[in-house]
Structure formats: C-alpha cells, structure tokens
Coordinates of C-alpha atoms in Angstrom, one line a residue:
X177 CA -37.6 -24.6 -37.1
X178 CA -39.9 -24.1 -34.2
X179 CA -42.4 -21.3 -33.8
X180 CA -40.3 -19.7 -31.1
X181 CA -37.2 -19.7 -33.3
X182 CA -39.2 -18.2 -36.2
X183 CA -40.5 -15.5 -33.9
X184 CA -37.1 -14.8 -32.6
X185 CA -35.7 -14.5 -36.2
X186 CA -38.5 -12.1 -37.1
X187 CA -37.8 -10.0 -34.0
X188 CA -34.1 -9.8 -35.0
X189 CA -34.9 -8.7 -38.5
X190 CA -37.3 -6.0 -37.2
X191 CA -34.6 -4.8 -34.8
X192 CA -32.1 -4.6 -37.7
X193 CA -34.5 -2.7 -39.9
X194 CA -35.4 -0.3 -37.0
X195 CA -31.7 0.3 -36.4
X196 CA -31.2 1.1 -40.2
X197 CA -34.2 3.4 -40.4
X198 CA -33.7 5.3 -37.2
X199 CA -29.9 5.7 -37.0
X200 CA -29.4 8.7 -34.9
X201 CA -27.2 11.7 -35.6
X202 CA -23.9 12.2 -33.7
X203 CA -23.7 15.0 -31.2
X204 CA -21.4 16.9 -33.5
X205 CA -24.0 16.7 -36.4
X206 CA -26.8 17.7 -34.1
X207 CA -24.9 20.8 -32.9
X208 CA -23.9 21.7 -36.4
X209 CA -27.6 21.4 -37.5
X210 CA -28.8 23.5 -34.6
X211 CA -26.2 26.2 -35.2
X212 CA -26.8 26.5 -39.0
X213 CA -30.6 26.4 -38.7
X214 CA -30.3 29.2 -36.1
X215 CA -28.0 31.2 -38.4
X216 CA -30.4 30.6 -41.4
X217 CA -33.5 31.7 -39.5
X218 CA -31.7 34.9 -38.2
X219 CA -30.5 35.7 -41.7
X220 CA -34.1 35.4 -43.0
X221 CA -35.3 37.6 -40.1
X222 CA -32.8 40.3 -40.9
X223 CA -33.7 40.2 -44.6
X224 CA -37.3 40.6 -43.8
X225 CA -37.3 43.2 -41.0
X226 CA -34.3 45.3 -41.9
X227 CA -34.8 45.4 -45.7
X228 CA -38.1 44.1 -47.2
X229 CA -40.9 44.7 -44.7
X230 CA -40.1 48.4 -43.9
X231 CA -40.1 49.1 -47.7
X232 CA -43.3 47.2 -48.3
X233 CA -41.7 44.4 -50.3
X234 CA -42.9 40.9 -49.7
X235 CA -41.7 37.3 -50.3
X236 CA -43.8 34.4 -51.6
X237 CA -45.5 31.7 -49.7
X238 CA -46.7 31.8 -46.0
X239 CA -44.1 34.6 -45.4
X240 CA -45.7 36.9 -48.0
X241 CA -49.2 36.3 -46.6
X242 CA -47.9 37.0 -43.0
X243 CA -46.3 40.3 -44.2
X244 CA -49.5 41.5 -45.8
X245 CA -51.6 40.6 -42.7
X246 CA -49.1 42.1 -40.4
X247 CA -49.4 45.4 -42.4
X248 CA -53.2 45.3 -42.4
X249 CA -53.7 44.4 -38.7
X250 CA -50.7 46.1 -37.1
X251 CA -49.8 42.8 -35.4
X252 CA -46.2 41.6 -35.2
X253 CA -44.9 39.7 -38.2
X254 CA -43.5 36.9 -35.9
X255 CA -47.0 36.0 -34.6
X256 CA -48.3 35.3 -38.1
X257 CA -45.2 33.4 -39.2
X258 CA -45.5 31.1 -36.2
X259 CA -49.3 30.6 -36.2
X260 CA -49.5 30.0 -40.0
X261 CA -46.7 27.5 -40.1
X262 CA -47.8 25.3 -37.2
X263 CA -50.3 23.3 -39.3
X264 CA -47.6 22.7 -42.0
X265 CA -45.1 21.5 -39.3
X266 CA -47.7 18.8 -38.5
X267 CA -48.1 17.9 -42.2
X268 CA -44.3 17.8 -42.5
X269 CA -44.1 15.3 -39.7
X270 CA -46.7 13.1 -41.5
X271 CA -45.2 13.5 -45.0
X272 CA -41.4 13.7 -44.4
X273 CA -40.6 12.7 -40.8
X274 CA -39.9 13.7 -37.2
X275 CA -36.5 15.1 -37.7
X276 CA -37.7 17.4 -40.4
X277 CA -40.7 18.6 -38.3
X278 CA -38.5 19.3 -35.3
X279 CA -35.9 21.2 -37.4
X280 CA -38.7 23.2 -39.0
X281 CA -40.4 24.0 -35.7
X282 CA -37.1 25.2 -34.2
X283 CA -36.3 27.3 -37.3
X284 CA -39.8 28.9 -37.3
X285 CA -39.4 29.7 -33.5
X286 CA -36.0 31.4 -34.1
X287 CA -37.4 33.3 -37.1
X288 CA -40.4 34.5 -35.2
X289 CA -38.3 35.7 -32.3
X290 CA -35.8 37.4 -34.6
X291 CA -38.5 39.3 -36.5
X292 CA -40.1 40.4 -33.2
X293 CA -36.8 41.7 -31.8
X294 CA -35.8 43.5 -35.0
X295 CA -39.3 45.0 -35.7
X296 CA -38.4 48.4 -34.0
X297 CA -35.1 48.7 -35.8
X298 CA -35.3 51.2 -38.8
X299 CA -34.7 50.0 -42.3
X300 CA -31.0 49.8 -43.3
X301 CA -31.8 51.7 -46.6
X302 CA -34.6 53.6 -48.1
X303 CA -33.5 52.8 -51.6
X304 CA -36.2 50.3 -52.8
X305 CA -34.0 48.5 -55.3
X306 CA -31.1 48.0 -52.8
X307 CA -33.6 46.8 -50.2
X308 CA -35.1 44.4 -52.7
X309 CA -31.8 42.9 -53.8
X310 CA -30.1 42.6 -50.5
X311 CA -33.2 41.6 -48.7
X312 CA -33.7 38.8 -51.3
X313 CA -30.1 37.7 -50.9
X314 CA -30.3 37.5 -47.1
X315 CA -33.7 35.8 -47.2
X316 CA -32.5 33.2 -49.8
X317 CA -29.3 32.5 -47.9
X318 CA -31.3 31.9 -44.7
X319 CA -33.9 29.7 -46.3
X320 CA -31.2 27.8 -48.2
X321 CA -29.2 27.1 -45.1
X322 CA -32.2 25.7 -43.2
X323 CA -33.2 23.5 -46.2
X324 CA -29.7 22.2 -46.5
X325 CA -29.6 21.1 -42.9
X326 CA -33.0 19.4 -42.9
X327 CA -35.7 21.9 -42.2
X328 CA -38.0 24.5 -43.8
X329 CA -39.0 28.1 -43.0
X330 CA -42.2 28.2 -45.1
X331 CA -45.1 25.8 -45.3
X332 CA -45.8 26.3 -49.0
X333 CA -43.4 23.6 -50.0
X334 CA -45.0 21.1 -47.6
X335 CA -48.5 22.0 -48.9
X336 CA -47.3 21.6 -52.5
X337 CA -46.0 18.1 -51.8
X338 CA -49.4 17.2 -50.3
X339 CA -51.3 18.6 -53.3
X340 CA -48.9 17.0 -55.7
X341 CA -50.4 13.6 -54.8
X342 CA -53.9 14.8 -55.8
X343 CA -53.3 17.3 -58.7
X344 CA -51.7 16.7 -62.1
X345 CA -49.0 19.3 -61.5
X346 CA -45.4 19.1 -60.2
X347 CA -44.4 20.5 -56.8
X348 CA -42.6 23.4 -58.6
X349 CA -45.6 24.3 -60.6
X350 CA -47.9 24.3 -57.6
X351 CA -45.4 26.5 -55.6
X352 CA -45.2 28.9 -58.6
X353 CA -49.0 29.1 -58.8
X354 CA -49.3 29.9 -55.0
X355 CA -46.5 32.5 -55.2
X356 CA -47.8 34.3 -58.3
X357 CA -51.2 34.6 -56.5
X358 CA -49.6 35.9 -53.3
X359 CA -47.1 38.3 -55.1
X360 CA -50.0 39.6 -57.2
X361 CA -52.0 40.3 -54.1
X362 CA -49.3 42.7 -52.9
X363 CA -50.5 45.0 -55.7
X364 CA -53.8 45.4 -53.9
X365 CA -52.4 45.6 -50.4
X366 CA -49.5 48.0 -51.1
X367 CA -49.1 49.2 -54.7
X368 CA -48.3 47.7 -58.1
X369 CA -44.8 48.9 -58.2
X370 CA -44.2 47.2 -54.8
X371 CA -45.7 44.0 -56.3
X372 CA -43.1 44.2 -59.1
X373 CA -40.3 44.8 -56.6
X374 CA -41.6 41.8 -54.6
X375 CA -41.3 39.7 -57.8
X376 CA -37.6 40.8 -58.1
X377 CA -37.0 39.9 -54.4
X378 CA -38.6 36.5 -54.9
X379 CA -36.4 35.8 -57.9
X380 CA -33.2 36.9 -56.1
X381 CA -34.1 34.8 -53.1
X382 CA -34.9 31.8 -55.3
X383 CA -31.5 31.9 -57.0
X384 CA -29.7 32.5 -53.7
X385 CA -31.4 29.4 -52.2
X386 CA -30.1 27.3 -55.2
X387 CA -26.5 28.7 -54.6
X388 CA -26.7 28.1 -50.9
X389 CA -28.0 24.5 -51.2
X390 CA -25.7 23.4 -54.0
X391 CA -22.7 25.6 -53.1
X392 CA -20.5 27.9 -55.2
X393 CA -18.0 25.2 -56.2
X394 CA -20.2 23.6 -58.9
X395 CA -19.0 20.2 -59.9
X396 CA -19.7 18.4 -63.2
X397 CA -19.9 14.7 -64.1
X398 CA -18.3 13.6 -67.3
X399 CA -19.0 10.5 -69.4
X400 CA -16.7 9.7 -72.3
X401 CA -17.1 6.8 -74.8
X402 CA -14.1 6.3 -77.0
X403 CA -11.9 3.7 -78.7
X404 CA -8.9 5.5 -77.1
X405 CA -10.3 5.4 -73.6
X406 CA -7.0 4.4 -72.0
X407 CA -5.2 7.3 -73.6
X408 CA -7.9 9.8 -72.6
X409 CA -8.0 8.5 -69.1
X410 CA -4.3 8.7 -68.6
X411 CA -4.3 12.3 -70.0
X412 CA -7.1 13.3 -67.6
X413 CA -5.2 11.9 -64.6
X414 CA -1.8 13.4 -65.6
X415 CA -2.9 16.8 -67.0
X416 CA -5.9 17.5 -64.8
X417 CA -5.0 15.6 -61.7
X418 CA -8.4 14.0 -61.6
X419 CA -9.1 10.3 -61.0
X420 CA -11.1 8.4 -63.5
X421 CA -13.2 5.2 -63.4
X422 CA -13.5 2.8 -66.4
X423 CA -16.8 1.1 -67.0
X424 CA -17.6 -1.6 -69.5
X425 CA -20.2 -0.6 -72.1
X426 CA -21.9 -2.2 -75.0
X427 CA -23.6 -0.5 -77.9
X428 CA -27.2 -1.5 -78.2
X429 CA -27.2 -1.1 -82.0
X430 CA -23.7 -2.1 -82.9
X431 CA -23.1 -4.6 -80.1
X432 CA -19.5 -3.2 -79.8
X433 CA -17.8 -3.4 -76.4
X434 CA -16.1 -0.2 -75.3
X435 CA -14.7 1.4 -72.2
X436 CA -16.7 4.2 -70.7
X437 CA -14.8 6.8 -68.8
X438 CA -16.5 8.5 -65.8
X439 CA -14.9 11.4 -63.8
X440 CA -15.9 14.4 -61.8
X441 CA -14.4 17.9 -62.5
X442 CA -15.1 21.5 -61.5
X443 CA -16.4 24.0 -64.0
X444 CA -13.0 25.7 -64.5
X445 CA -11.6 22.4 -65.8
X446 CA -14.3 21.7 -68.4
X447 CA -12.6 23.5 -71.3
X448 CA -9.3 21.7 -70.6
X449 CA -11.0 18.3 -70.4
X450 CA -12.8 18.9 -73.8
X451 CA -9.4 19.8 -75.3
X452 CA -7.9 16.5 -74.0
X453 CA -10.7 14.5 -75.4
X454 CA -10.6 16.2 -78.8
X455 CA -6.8 15.7 -79.0
X456 CA -7.0 12.0 -78.4
X457 CA -10.2 11.2 -80.2
X458 CA -12.1 13.8 -82.2
X459 CA -15.1 11.5 -82.7
X460 CA -15.4 10.5 -79.0
X461 CA -18.8 10.7 -77.3
X462 CA -18.8 13.3 -74.5
X463 CA -21.6 14.1 -72.0
X464 CA -21.2 16.7 -69.3
X465 CA -23.8 17.3 -66.5
X466 CA -24.0 19.5 -63.4
X467 CA -23.8 17.8 -60.0
X468 CA -25.4 19.3 -56.9
X469 CA -23.0 17.7 -54.4
X470 CA -20.0 15.4 -54.3
X471 CA -18.9 13.3 -51.3
X472 CA -16.5 10.5 -50.6
X473 CA -14.3 8.7 -53.1
X474 CA -11.2 10.4 -54.5
X475 CA -12.8 13.6 -55.8
X476 CA -10.0 15.7 -54.3
X477 CA -7.7 17.1 -56.9
X478 CA -4.2 15.6 -57.1
X479 CA -1.2 17.9 -57.6
X480 CA 0.0 18.1 -61.2
X481 CA 3.8 18.0 -61.6

C-alpha cells in the first residue's frame, strides 16, 4: 500500500470517527430541548422570586450565594445568578462539552431574565412552610427539567466534578459539603429558623429533581434464575403481559448450566411477579432493581386476555 493510500485511509477513519462523535441533533430535538430548558428555567425563577426569596429562604449552591448577596447589596438576584455562573459554563465546556455549555448558558440567561421580571411581584404566600415546600417543588422541577435535557442551572455540580479529580471524595459528597456550608451561612445572614427552612426547601428540591429526571413511572429490572425458567417465563408473558429474555448462565461454584430470565416491569407489577415466581419455583433466585429510564425494545405492556 502506498503512502498516499495509507493517508487516505487514515483520513477516512478520522472522518468516520468525527461523524460518530459529532452527530448533530435533529431540528425537532433541538426545538424540544430549547422549549423544555426554557420551561425549566422559568419554573426555577418562579420558585425563587414568588416563594423562596421574599420569605428569606435560600437554596444551595451558587443560587444560595446569589440570594444572600442580593439581600445584602440590594442588587437584583438575576445579576448575581448570571455573573457567578459564567466561569462554571466555561468549565462545563472544558469538562463536559459544547452542547452542555450552550444549554447551560441559555438556561442561565432565561433564569436571570425571569427572576428580574418577577422581582417586583409580591410573594404568593406569607406562610413560611407553604412557601418553603412549594418553592422547593418548583425549583426542583425546573432544575430537573434542565438537567434532563442536557444543561444545568447551578455551577456547583460542575465545580464538584472538577474537584472530584483532585480530592478523595465523590461528587455527591463535595456538593453536600458546599451546600451545608452555604445553607448554614443563611443563619448568619437571615436567621437560624430561616436556615432550617432553607434545609427543608433544599431537601424538597433535591427529591423533586430526582422525580423529574427519572419520571414518576418507575420501572424495575428483574433477574430470575430457576430450574423452571420456561414455566416462569411463560407465566410472566401470559399473566403480566410482559416480554422476557432468556440468557444462558453457569454457576461458578456448581458449574451447572441454567436459564436466566430478564424482564422489565413497573412497580405495581412487582408483587404479582413475585407471586408467579413463588408458585412455579419456591427456591428460585430473584433480584429486583430500580431503573431510571427504559427505551426501545418491547417494554410496552401487551394486553392480557
């Protein structure tokens, strides 16, 4: 093979790799992402300016720092949200990628505009507990939507990913440390009861983010090892309407070859599935785990007649 042919082959391989790595989103996907990031940023802005900020309750991360500085200086919250997140957008570009950075920048701009527009609007409720809970729900739903569609509304996570490479702590532990420090600071800026309410708001928002990202329709993966695999598989298909996949397994200790059943169900079907397994093989091995998302295949439930 000549040098020119070798060079041409290398160029072709690089072109193929580039096409794989930089496959663009369709116009429909781009529109969906823009729409939902916009909605998420607006929801967070409403949660902050209509519920939390007027009642002197803060969130964790850069948002919490921005709320306290806005209170102490009298400047608009949107200014601090935008300025403090700019360095983290650059870090996100370096650590995660261009699409993430652009999505985050767009979300931060919408959030800053929303908080500025809503700043003169009075609080929806003066009840501190109601404001804390509903503000946390709206904030968590907004942040969750933006994360689900490829962006972020707070630079703390990006900073934690960066520090994770240099410190012997997980990303979750670093974020928790940052937020405990920030939420504790609210006691000095506002009052200690507001710091405790801020902790409640943070917890509510955290759980809402999880629900928003994973969805309400929680799915579960099921692994079953049994000598009666065919009977159990037929019963699952006929009585639950779920498809099953048979895998070939071998016991490391016994060396026995057995069929392994894999299937995906929803949480309401778990009890029925356990009943089916017990009826057909009381000694069967059964493992059930939560799944964040299911796509493709034949997960859709079949009608049971």
